CSV table of C-alpha atoms and ligand atoms in Angstrom, one decimal:
chain,number,residue,atom,x,y,z
A,1356,MET,CA,-29.0,-88.9,15.7
A,1357,LYS,CA,-30.1,-85.4,14.9
A,1358,GLU,CA,-28.3,-84.0,17.9
A,1359,ASN,CA,-25.3,-86.0,16.9
A,1360,LEU,CA,-25.3,-84.4,13.5
A,1361,GLN,CA,-25.7,-81.0,14.8
A,1362,LEU,CA,-22.8,-81.7,17.2
A,1363,ILE,CA,-20.5,-83.0,14.4
A,1364,LYS,CA,-21.4,-79.8,12.4
A,1365,GLU,CA,-20.6,-77.4,15.3
A,1366,ASN,CA,-17.2,-79.3,16.1
A,1367,ALA,CA,-16.2,-79.2,12.6
A,1368,LEU,CA,-17.1,-75.5,12.2
A,1369,GLU,CA,-15.0,-74.7,15.5
A,1370,GLU,CA,-12.1,-76.8,14.1
A,1371,LEU,CA,-12.1,-75.2,10.6
A,1372,LYS,CA,-11.9,-71.6,12.2
A,1373,LYS,CA,-8.6,-72.4,13.8
A,1374,VAL,CA,-7.0,-74.1,10.7
A,1375,VAL,CA,-3.9,-72.6,9.3
A,1376,SER,CA,-2.2,-75.2,7.1
A,1377,LYS,CA,-3.1,-77.5,4.3
A,1378,ASP,CA,-2.1,-80.5,6.4
A,1379,GLU,CA,-4.3,-79.5,9.1
A,1380,LEU,CA,-7.2,-79.1,6.8
A,1381,GLU,CA,-6.6,-82.7,5.4
A,1382,THR,CA,-6.6,-84.0,8.8
A,1383,ILE,CA,-10.2,-82.4,9.4
A,1384,ARG,CA,-11.5,-83.5,6.1
A,1385,VAL,CA,-10.5,-87.2,6.9
A,1386,LYS,CA,-11.8,-86.9,10.4
A,1387,TYR,CA,-15.3,-85.9,9.4
A,1388,LEU,CA,-15.7,-86.9,5.6
A,1389,GLY,CA,-13.2,-89.7,5.2
A,1390,LYS,CA,-14.3,-93.3,4.9
A,1391,LYS,CA,-13.8,-93.9,8.5
A,1392,GLY,CA,-15.0,-90.5,9.4
A,1393,GLU,CA,-17.6,-89.3,11.9
A,1394,LEU,CA,-20.3,-88.4,9.5
A,1395,THR,CA,-19.6,-91.5,7.2
A,1396,SER,CA,-20.3,-93.8,10.3
A,1397,ILE,CA,-23.5,-91.9,11.1
A,1398,LEU,CA,-24.7,-92.4,7.5
A,1399,ARG,CA,-23.9,-96.0,7.7
A,1400,GLY,CA,-25.9,-96.4,10.9
A,1401,MET,CA,-29.1,-95.1,8.8
A,1402,GLY,CA,-30.2,-98.6,8.2
A,1403,LYS,CA,-31.4,-99.0,11.7
A,1404,LEU,CA,-33.8,-95.8,11.5
A,1405,SER,CA,-37.3,-96.1,10.9
A,1406,SER,CA,-38.5,-95.3,7.2
A,1407,GLU,CA,-40.1,-92.0,8.7
A,1408,GLU,CA,-37.0,-90.9,10.2
A,1409,ARG,CA,-34.5,-92.0,7.5
A,1410,PRO,CA,-35.2,-89.4,4.8
A,1411,ILE,CA,-35.3,-86.6,7.5
A,1412,VAL,CA,-31.9,-87.7,9.0
A,1413,GLY,CA,-30.6,-88.4,5.4
A,1414,LYS,CA,-31.4,-85.0,4.4
A,1415,LEU,CA,-29.9,-83.4,7.4
A,1416,ALA,CA,-26.9,-85.5,7.1
A,1417,ASN,CA,-26.3,-84.2,3.5
A,1418,GLU,CA,-26.8,-80.7,4.5
A,1419,VAL,CA,-24.1,-81.2,7.1
A,1420,ARG,CA,-21.8,-82.9,4.6
A,1421,GLU,CA,-22.3,-80.3,2.2
A,1422,CYS,CA,-21.8,-77.4,4.7
A,1423,ILE,CA,-18.4,-79.0,5.9
A,1424,ASP,CA,-17.4,-79.7,2.4
A,1425,ASN,CA,-18.1,-76.0,1.4
A,1426,LEU,CA,-16.2,-74.8,4.4
A,1427,ILE,CA,-13.2,-77.0,3.7
A,1428,THR,CA,-13.1,-75.6,0.0
A,1429,LYS,CA,-13.3,-72.1,1.5
A,1430,ALA,CA,-10.6,-72.8,4.1
A,1431,ALA,CA,-8.4,-74.4,1.4
A,1432,GLU,CA,-8.8,-71.2,-0.6
A,1433,ASP,CA,-8.1,-68.8,2.5
A,1434,ILE,CA,-5.0,-70.7,3.2
A,1435,LYS,CA,-3.7,-70.4,-0.3
A,1436,ASN,CA,-4.3,-66.7,-0.2
A,1437,VAL,CA,-2.5,-66.2,2.9
A,1438,GLU,CA,0.3,-68.1,1.6
A,1439,LYS,CA,0.5,-66.1,-1.5
A,1440,GLN,CA,0.4,-62.9,0.4
A,1441,LYS,CA,3.2,-64.0,2.6
A,1442,ARG,CA,5.2,-64.9,-0.5
A,1443,LEU,CA,4.5,-61.5,-1.9
A,1444,GLN,CA,5.6,-59.9,1.2
A,1445,ASN,CA,8.7,-61.6,1.1
A,1446,GLU,CA,9.4,-60.6,-2.5
A,1447,VAL,CA,8.6,-56.9,-1.8
A,1448,ILE,CA,11.5,-54.4,-2.4
A,1449,ASP,CA,11.7,-51.5,-0.2
A,1450,ILE,CA,12.4,-48.7,-2.6
A,1451,SER,CA,12.9,-46.3,0.4
A,1452,MET,CA,15.7,-48.2,1.8
A,1453,PRO,CA,19.0,-46.3,1.7
A,1454,GLY,CA,21.4,-47.7,-0.9
A,1455,LYS,CA,24.8,-49.2,-0.6
A,1456,LYS,CA,27.2,-46.5,-1.5
A,1457,GLN,CA,29.6,-47.6,-4.4
A,1458,ARG,CA,33.1,-46.3,-4.3
A,1459,VAL,CA,33.7,-44.3,-7.5
A,1460,GLY,CA,37.1,-43.6,-8.7
A,1461,LYS,CA,38.3,-40.1,-9.3
A,1462,ARG,CA,40.5,-38.3,-11.9
A,1463,HIS,CA,44.2,-38.2,-10.8
A,1464,PRO,CA,45.5,-34.6,-10.2
A,1465,LEU,CA,48.2,-35.2,-12.8
A,1466,ASP,CA,45.4,-36.2,-15.4
A,1467,LEU,CA,43.1,-33.3,-14.2
A,1468,THR,CA,45.9,-30.8,-14.6
A,1469,LEU,CA,47.2,-32.2,-17.9
A,1470,GLU,CA,43.6,-31.9,-19.2
A,1471,ASN,CA,43.5,-28.3,-18.4
A,1472,ILE,CA,47.0,-27.8,-20.0
A,1473,LYS,CA,45.8,-29.4,-23.2
A,1474,ASP,CA,42.6,-27.5,-23.4
A,1475,ILE,CA,44.7,-24.1,-23.2
A,1476,PHE,CA,47.1,-25.1,-26.0
A,1477,ILE,CA,44.3,-26.6,-28.1
A,1478,SER,CA,42.4,-23.3,-27.8
A,1479,MET,CA,45.6,-21.6,-29.1
A,1480,GLY,CA,45.7,-24.0,-32.2
A,1481,PHE,CA,48.1,-26.7,-31.0
A,1482,ALA,CA,47.8,-30.2,-31.9
A,1483,ILE,CA,48.7,-33.1,-29.5
A,1484,GLU,CA,51.6,-35.3,-30.2
A,1485,GLU,CA,52.9,-38.6,-28.9
A,1486,GLY,CA,56.2,-40.5,-28.9
A,1487,PRO,CA,57.7,-43.8,-27.6
A,1488,GLU,CA,59.0,-44.1,-24.1
A,1489,VAL,CA,61.6,-46.7,-25.1
A,1490,GLU,CA,63.4,-44.2,-27.5
A,1491,LYS,CA,66.5,-44.3,-29.8
A,1492,ASP,CA,69.6,-42.5,-28.4
A,1493,TYR,CA,69.4,-40.5,-31.7
A,1494,TYR,CA,66.0,-39.0,-30.9
A,1495,ASN,CA,66.6,-38.6,-27.1
A,1496,PHE,CA,69.9,-36.9,-27.5
A,1497,GLU,CA,72.0,-36.8,-30.8
A,1498,ALA,CA,69.3,-35.1,-33.1
A,1499,LEU,CA,68.8,-32.6,-30.1
A,1500,ASN,CA,72.3,-31.6,-30.5
A,1501,ILE,CA,73.6,-33.6,-27.6
A,1502,PRO,CA,76.5,-35.8,-28.8
A,1503,LYS,CA,77.9,-38.8,-26.8
A,1504,ASP,CA,80.5,-36.7,-25.1
A,1505,HIS,CA,78.2,-33.7,-24.2
A,1506,PRO,CA,78.1,-32.9,-20.6
A,1507,ALA,CA,74.2,-32.5,-20.7
A,1508,ARG,CA,74.1,-36.2,-20.9
A,1509,GLY,CA,75.6,-36.4,-17.3
A,1510,GLU,CA,72.8,-34.2,-15.9
A,1511,GLN,CA,70.1,-36.7,-17.1
A,1512,ASP,CA,70.8,-40.0,-15.3
A,1513,THR,CA,69.6,-42.2,-18.2
A,1514,PHE,CA,68.4,-45.8,-18.2
A,1515,TYR,CA,70.1,-47.4,-21.0
A,1516,ILE,CA,68.4,-50.4,-22.7
A,1517,ASN,CA,71.7,-50.8,-24.9
A,1518,ASP,CA,74.1,-48.5,-26.7
A,1519,ASN,CA,71.5,-47.1,-29.0
A,1520,VAL,CA,68.2,-47.5,-27.0
A,1521,VAL,CA,67.2,-45.6,-23.8
A,1522,LEU,CA,64.1,-44.9,-21.7
A,1523,ARG,CA,63.4,-41.4,-22.8
A,1524,THR,CA,64.9,-38.8,-20.3
A,1525,GLN,CA,62.9,-36.0,-21.8
A,1526,THR,CA,59.8,-35.4,-24.1
A,1527,SER,CA,61.9,-33.4,-26.4
A,1528,PRO,CA,62.6,-36.4,-28.9
A,1529,ILE,CA,58.9,-35.9,-29.8
A,1530,GLN,CA,60.0,-32.5,-31.3
A,1531,ILE,CA,62.4,-34.4,-33.7
A,1532,ARG,CA,59.9,-37.0,-34.6
A,1533,THR,CA,57.1,-34.5,-35.5
A,1534,MET,CA,59.7,-32.5,-37.5
A,1535,GLU,CA,60.7,-35.5,-39.2
A,1536,ASN,CA,57.2,-36.4,-40.1
A,1537,GLU,CA,55.4,-33.1,-40.7
A,1538,LYS,CA,56.1,-30.0,-42.9
A,1539,PRO,CA,55.9,-26.6,-41.1
A,1540,PRO,CA,54.0,-24.9,-40.0
A,1541,ILE,CA,54.0,-27.0,-36.9
A,1542,LYS,CA,52.3,-26.1,-33.7
A,1543,MET,CA,52.2,-29.0,-31.1
A,1544,ILE,CA,52.5,-29.9,-27.4
A,1545,ALA,CA,53.6,-33.4,-26.6
A,1546,PRO,CA,52.9,-34.8,-22.9
A,1547,GLY,CA,54.2,-37.8,-21.6
A,1548,LYS,CA,56.4,-40.0,-19.0
A,1549,VAL,CA,60.1,-39.6,-18.8
A,1550,TYR,CA,62.5,-41.8,-16.9
A,1551,ARG,CA,65.6,-40.9,-14.9
A,1552,SER,CA,67.7,-43.0,-12.7
A,1553,ASP,CA,67.2,-40.6,-9.7
A,1554,ASP,CA,66.6,-41.9,-6.2
A,1555,LEU,CA,63.1,-41.5,-5.1
A,1556,ASP,CA,62.7,-38.7,-2.4
A,1557,ALA,CA,60.2,-35.8,-1.9
A,1558,THR,CA,61.3,-33.9,-4.9
A,1559,HIS,CA,62.6,-36.7,-7.3
A,1560,SER,CA,60.9,-39.6,-8.8
A,1561,PRO,CA,62.6,-42.1,-11.5
A,1562,ILE,CA,59.2,-41.6,-13.5
A,1563,PHE,CA,57.6,-38.2,-14.0
A,1564,TYR,CA,55.8,-36.4,-16.5
A,1565,GLN,CA,57.0,-33.6,-19.0
A,1566,VAL,CA,55.1,-31.5,-21.5
A,1567,GLU,CA,56.9,-30.5,-24.6
A,1568,GLY,CA,55.8,-27.6,-26.9
A,1569,LEU,CA,57.1,-26.8,-30.3
A,1570,VAL,CA,56.2,-24.0,-32.9
A,1571,ILE,CA,57.9,-24.0,-36.4
A,1572,ASP,CA,57.0,-21.5,-39.1
A,1573,LYS,CA,58.4,-18.6,-41.2
A,1574,GLY,CA,59.1,-15.6,-39.3
A,1575,ILE,CA,58.7,-16.9,-35.6
A,1576,THR,CA,60.5,-14.9,-33.1
A,1577,PHE,CA,61.3,-14.8,-29.3
A,1578,ALA,CA,58.4,-12.3,-29.0
A,1579,ASP,CA,56.1,-15.3,-30.2
A,1580,LEU,CA,57.5,-17.6,-27.6
A,1581,LYS,CA,56.9,-14.9,-24.9
A,1582,GLY,CA,53.4,-14.2,-26.0
A,1583,THR,CA,52.5,-17.8,-26.2
A,1584,LEU,CA,53.9,-18.7,-22.8
A,1585,GLU,CA,52.5,-15.7,-21.0
A,1586,THR,CA,49.1,-16.5,-22.2
A,1587,PHE,CA,49.4,-19.9,-21.1
A,1588,VAL,CA,50.3,-18.9,-17.6
A,1589,LYS,CA,47.6,-16.3,-17.4
A,1590,LYS,CA,45.1,-19.0,-18.6
A,1591,MET,CA,46.3,-21.4,-16.3
A,1592,PHE,CA,46.8,-19.7,-13.0
A,1593,GLY,CA,45.0,-16.4,-13.6
A,1594,ASP,CA,45.3,-12.9,-15.3
A,1595,GLU,CA,47.2,-11.3,-12.4
A,1596,MET,CA,50.3,-13.8,-13.1
A,1597,GLU,CA,53.5,-12.0,-14.4
A,1598,THR,CA,56.1,-13.8,-16.2
A,1599,LYS,CA,60.0,-13.2,-16.6
A,1600,PHE,CA,62.7,-14.9,-18.6
A,1601,ARG,CA,66.1,-15.6,-17.5
A,1602,PRO,CA,69.0,-16.4,-19.8
A,1603,HIS,CA,69.7,-20.0,-19.6
A,1604,HIS,CA,71.4,-23.0,-21.7
A,1605,PHE,CA,70.0,-25.9,-23.4
A,1606,PRO,CA,71.8,-27.7,-26.4
A,1607,PHE,CA,68.9,-27.9,-28.5
A,1608,THR,CA,67.8,-24.1,-28.3
A,1609,GLU,CA,69.6,-20.8,-29.0
A,1610,PRO,CA,69.1,-18.4,-27.3
A,1611,SER,CA,67.6,-20.3,-24.2
A,1612,ALA,CA,65.7,-19.1,-21.3
A,1613,GLU,CA,64.1,-20.3,-18.1
A,1614,MET,CA,60.7,-18.7,-17.5
A,1615,ASP,CA,59.6,-17.7,-13.9
A,1616,ALA,CA,56.1,-17.0,-13.0
A,1617,THR,CA,54.6,-15.0,-10.0
A,1618,CYS,CA,54.5,-17.2,-7.0
A,1619,PHE,CA,51.0,-18.2,-6.7
A,1620,VAL,CA,51.2,-19.2,-3.1
A,1621,CYS,CA,52.2,-15.6,-1.9
A,1622,GLY,CA,51.3,-13.7,-5.0
A,1623,GLY,CA,54.9,-12.5,-5.3
A,1624,LYS,CA,55.4,-11.1,-1.9
A,1625,GLY,CA,57.8,-13.8,-1.0
A,1626,CYS,CA,57.3,-17.0,0.9
A,1627,ARG,CA,58.7,-20.5,1.8
A,1628,VAL,CA,57.7,-21.9,-1.5
A,1629,CYS,CA,59.4,-19.3,-3.7
A,1630,LYS,CA,62.4,-18.8,-1.2
A,1631,ASN,CA,61.2,-15.5,-0.6
A,1632,SER,CA,61.9,-14.4,-4.3
A,1633,GLY,CA,58.2,-13.9,-5.3
A,1634,TRP,CA,59.1,-16.0,-8.3
A,1635,ILE,CA,58.6,-19.6,-9.1
A,1636,GLU,CA,60.7,-21.3,-12.0
A,1637,ILE,CA,58.0,-22.8,-14.4
A,1638,LEU,CA,59.8,-24.1,-17.7
A,1639,GLY,CA,62.6,-24.1,-19.9
A,1640,CYS,CA,62.3,-22.7,-23.5
A,1641,GLY,CA,64.2,-21.1,-26.3
A,1642,MET,CA,64.5,-20.7,-30.0
A,1643,VAL,CA,64.9,-24.0,-31.9
A,1644,HIS,CA,68.7,-24.4,-32.6
A,1645,PRO,CA,69.4,-24.1,-36.3
A,1646,GLN,CA,71.4,-27.6,-36.3
A,1647,VAL,CA,68.2,-29.3,-34.8
A,1648,LEU,CA,66.2,-27.8,-37.6
A,1649,ARG,CA,68.8,-29.2,-40.2
A,1650,ASN,CA,68.8,-32.5,-38.6
A,1651,CYS,CA,65.2,-32.7,-39.4
A,1652,GLY,CA,65.5,-31.5,-42.9
A,1653,ILE,CA,64.1,-28.0,-42.2
A,1654,ASP,CA,66.1,-25.1,-43.6
A,1655,PRO,CA,66.8,-22.6,-40.9
A,1656,GLU,CA,67.2,-19.9,-43.5
A,1657,VAL,CA,63.6,-20.1,-44.3
A,1658,TYR,CA,61.9,-21.4,-41.1
A,1659,SER,CA,62.3,-20.5,-37.4
A,1660,GLY,CA,60.7,-21.7,-34.3
A,1661,PHE,CA,60.5,-21.9,-30.5
A,1662,ALA,CA,60.3,-24.9,-28.2
A,1663,PHE,CA,59.6,-25.3,-24.4
A,1664,GLY,CA,59.4,-28.2,-21.8
A,1665,PHE,CA,58.3,-28.2,-18.3
A,1666,GLY,CA,57.7,-30.9,-15.6
A,1667,LEU,CA,53.9,-31.6,-15.0
A,1668,ASP,CA,54.4,-33.0,-11.6
A,1669,ARG,CA,56.0,-29.8,-10.5
A,1670,MET,CA,53.2,-27.9,-11.8
A,1671,VAL,CA,50.6,-30.1,-10.2
A,1672,MET,CA,52.5,-29.8,-7.0
A,1673,LEU,CA,52.7,-26.0,-7.0
A,1674,LYS,CA,49.0,-25.8,-8.2
A,1675,TYR,CA,47.7,-27.8,-5.4
A,1676,GLY,CA,50.4,-27.2,-2.6
A,1677,ILE,CA,51.6,-30.8,-2.6
A,1678,ASP,CA,55.0,-31.0,-1.0
A,1679,ASP,CA,56.0,-34.6,-1.8
A,1680,ILE,CA,56.1,-36.0,-5.3
A,1681,ARG,CA,55.8,-39.6,-4.0
A,1682,LEU,CA,52.1,-38.7,-3.2
A,1683,LEU,CA,51.4,-38.6,-7.0
A,1684,TYR,CA,52.4,-42.2,-7.4
A,1685,GLU,CA,51.4,-44.1,-4.4
A,1686,SER,CA,47.8,-44.5,-5.2
A,1687,ASP,CA,46.8,-43.8,-1.8
A,1688,MET,CA,43.0,-43.3,-1.7
A,1689,ARG,CA,43.1,-40.9,1.1
A,1690,PHE,CA,45.2,-38.7,-0.9
A,1691,LEU,CA,43.5,-39.2,-4.2
A,1692,ASP,CA,40.0,-38.7,-2.8
A,1693,GLN,CA,40.8,-34.9,-2.2
A,1694,PHE,CA,40.7,-34.1,-5.9
B,923,DAH,N1,64.0,-31.1,-22.2
B,923,DAH,C1,64.4,-30.2,-21.0
B,923,DAH,C2,64.5,-31.1,-19.7
B,923,DAH,O1,64.3,-32.0,-19.7
B,923,DAH,C3,63.2,-29.1,-20.9
B,923,DAH,C4,63.3,-28.3,-22.1
B,923,DAH,C5,63.8,-27.1,-22.0
B,923,DAH,C6,62.5,-28.6,-23.4
B,923,DAH,C7,63.9,-26.2,-23.0
B,923,DAH,C8,62.5,-27.7,-24.4
B,923,DAH,C9,63.1,-26.5,-24.2
B,923,DAH,O2,61.9,-27.9,-25.7
B,923,DAH,O3,63.3,-25.5,-25.4
B,923,DAH,O4,65.1,-30.3,-18.9
């Protein structure tokens, strides 16, 4: 019987060494310590032993039982630890793994350039004004000295909402709105979208951006206009830039001019972009027409001023060497990623 007990102990130890799961452990417990287990049946047979042998075998049997019991408890703990370790390992975050790159949006070249322009004019003391894109015919045309039968209406292919309401064809109506609402001195620029029913091609878009400028005060002369616009061009494109003014006609300014700047592609030598002239047309400008001032309740005998307007898209295209205006409105990421 002693040998039997020893054997049971050895077998149990052997099996417990290999155990890896709770289920296996339970099977072993039942096999050795259960009601019908090996050790239990030995203990049951003790009755047949002599009274000298009984305490000895009983003591040994209890030792074996305790030993197996302890080992089972320990194995259960080991299994629990291993499982916990596994769980923790699965939850581990590898902070050295390369991250997934998120695609970040970028500023649109129109927006970037406009910010640049705004900064320059703000630094010269200009305010930023806004006006509606759906505009009264009066503000878009009449108040700017462009009556219904004026030929200038024909040049600006207008989207009419009805007889009296249009999609603004220019940002100049913001001049009128500003002069109606504010007393001179006025110093403002007004950027915004304008609409013309042009067919879309490389140089025309039915929607594009203009930036309007207006300065009204006592004693403003053409010299102020030149000085302001020259400063703007030098700050925008570089100190080496030259400007020149050509006589022109706009209904809302008198005298009127167009301003050219040194071609920034060839530096004035002559190239494809400036059509070999060395100059690029930048904007329209002039001294605000006395009738326009009167339309806004400003006395032209007391006040004078200058105004200017340019196409933002054209400026962006010149700045970045973009030869198709459609690229600015197609939201093609391959194009936009380059800015
Ligand atoms: N509104 C003109 C256009 O759309 C641009 C312009 C020219 C605005 C001269 C002005 C200006 O304020 O003085 O062609």
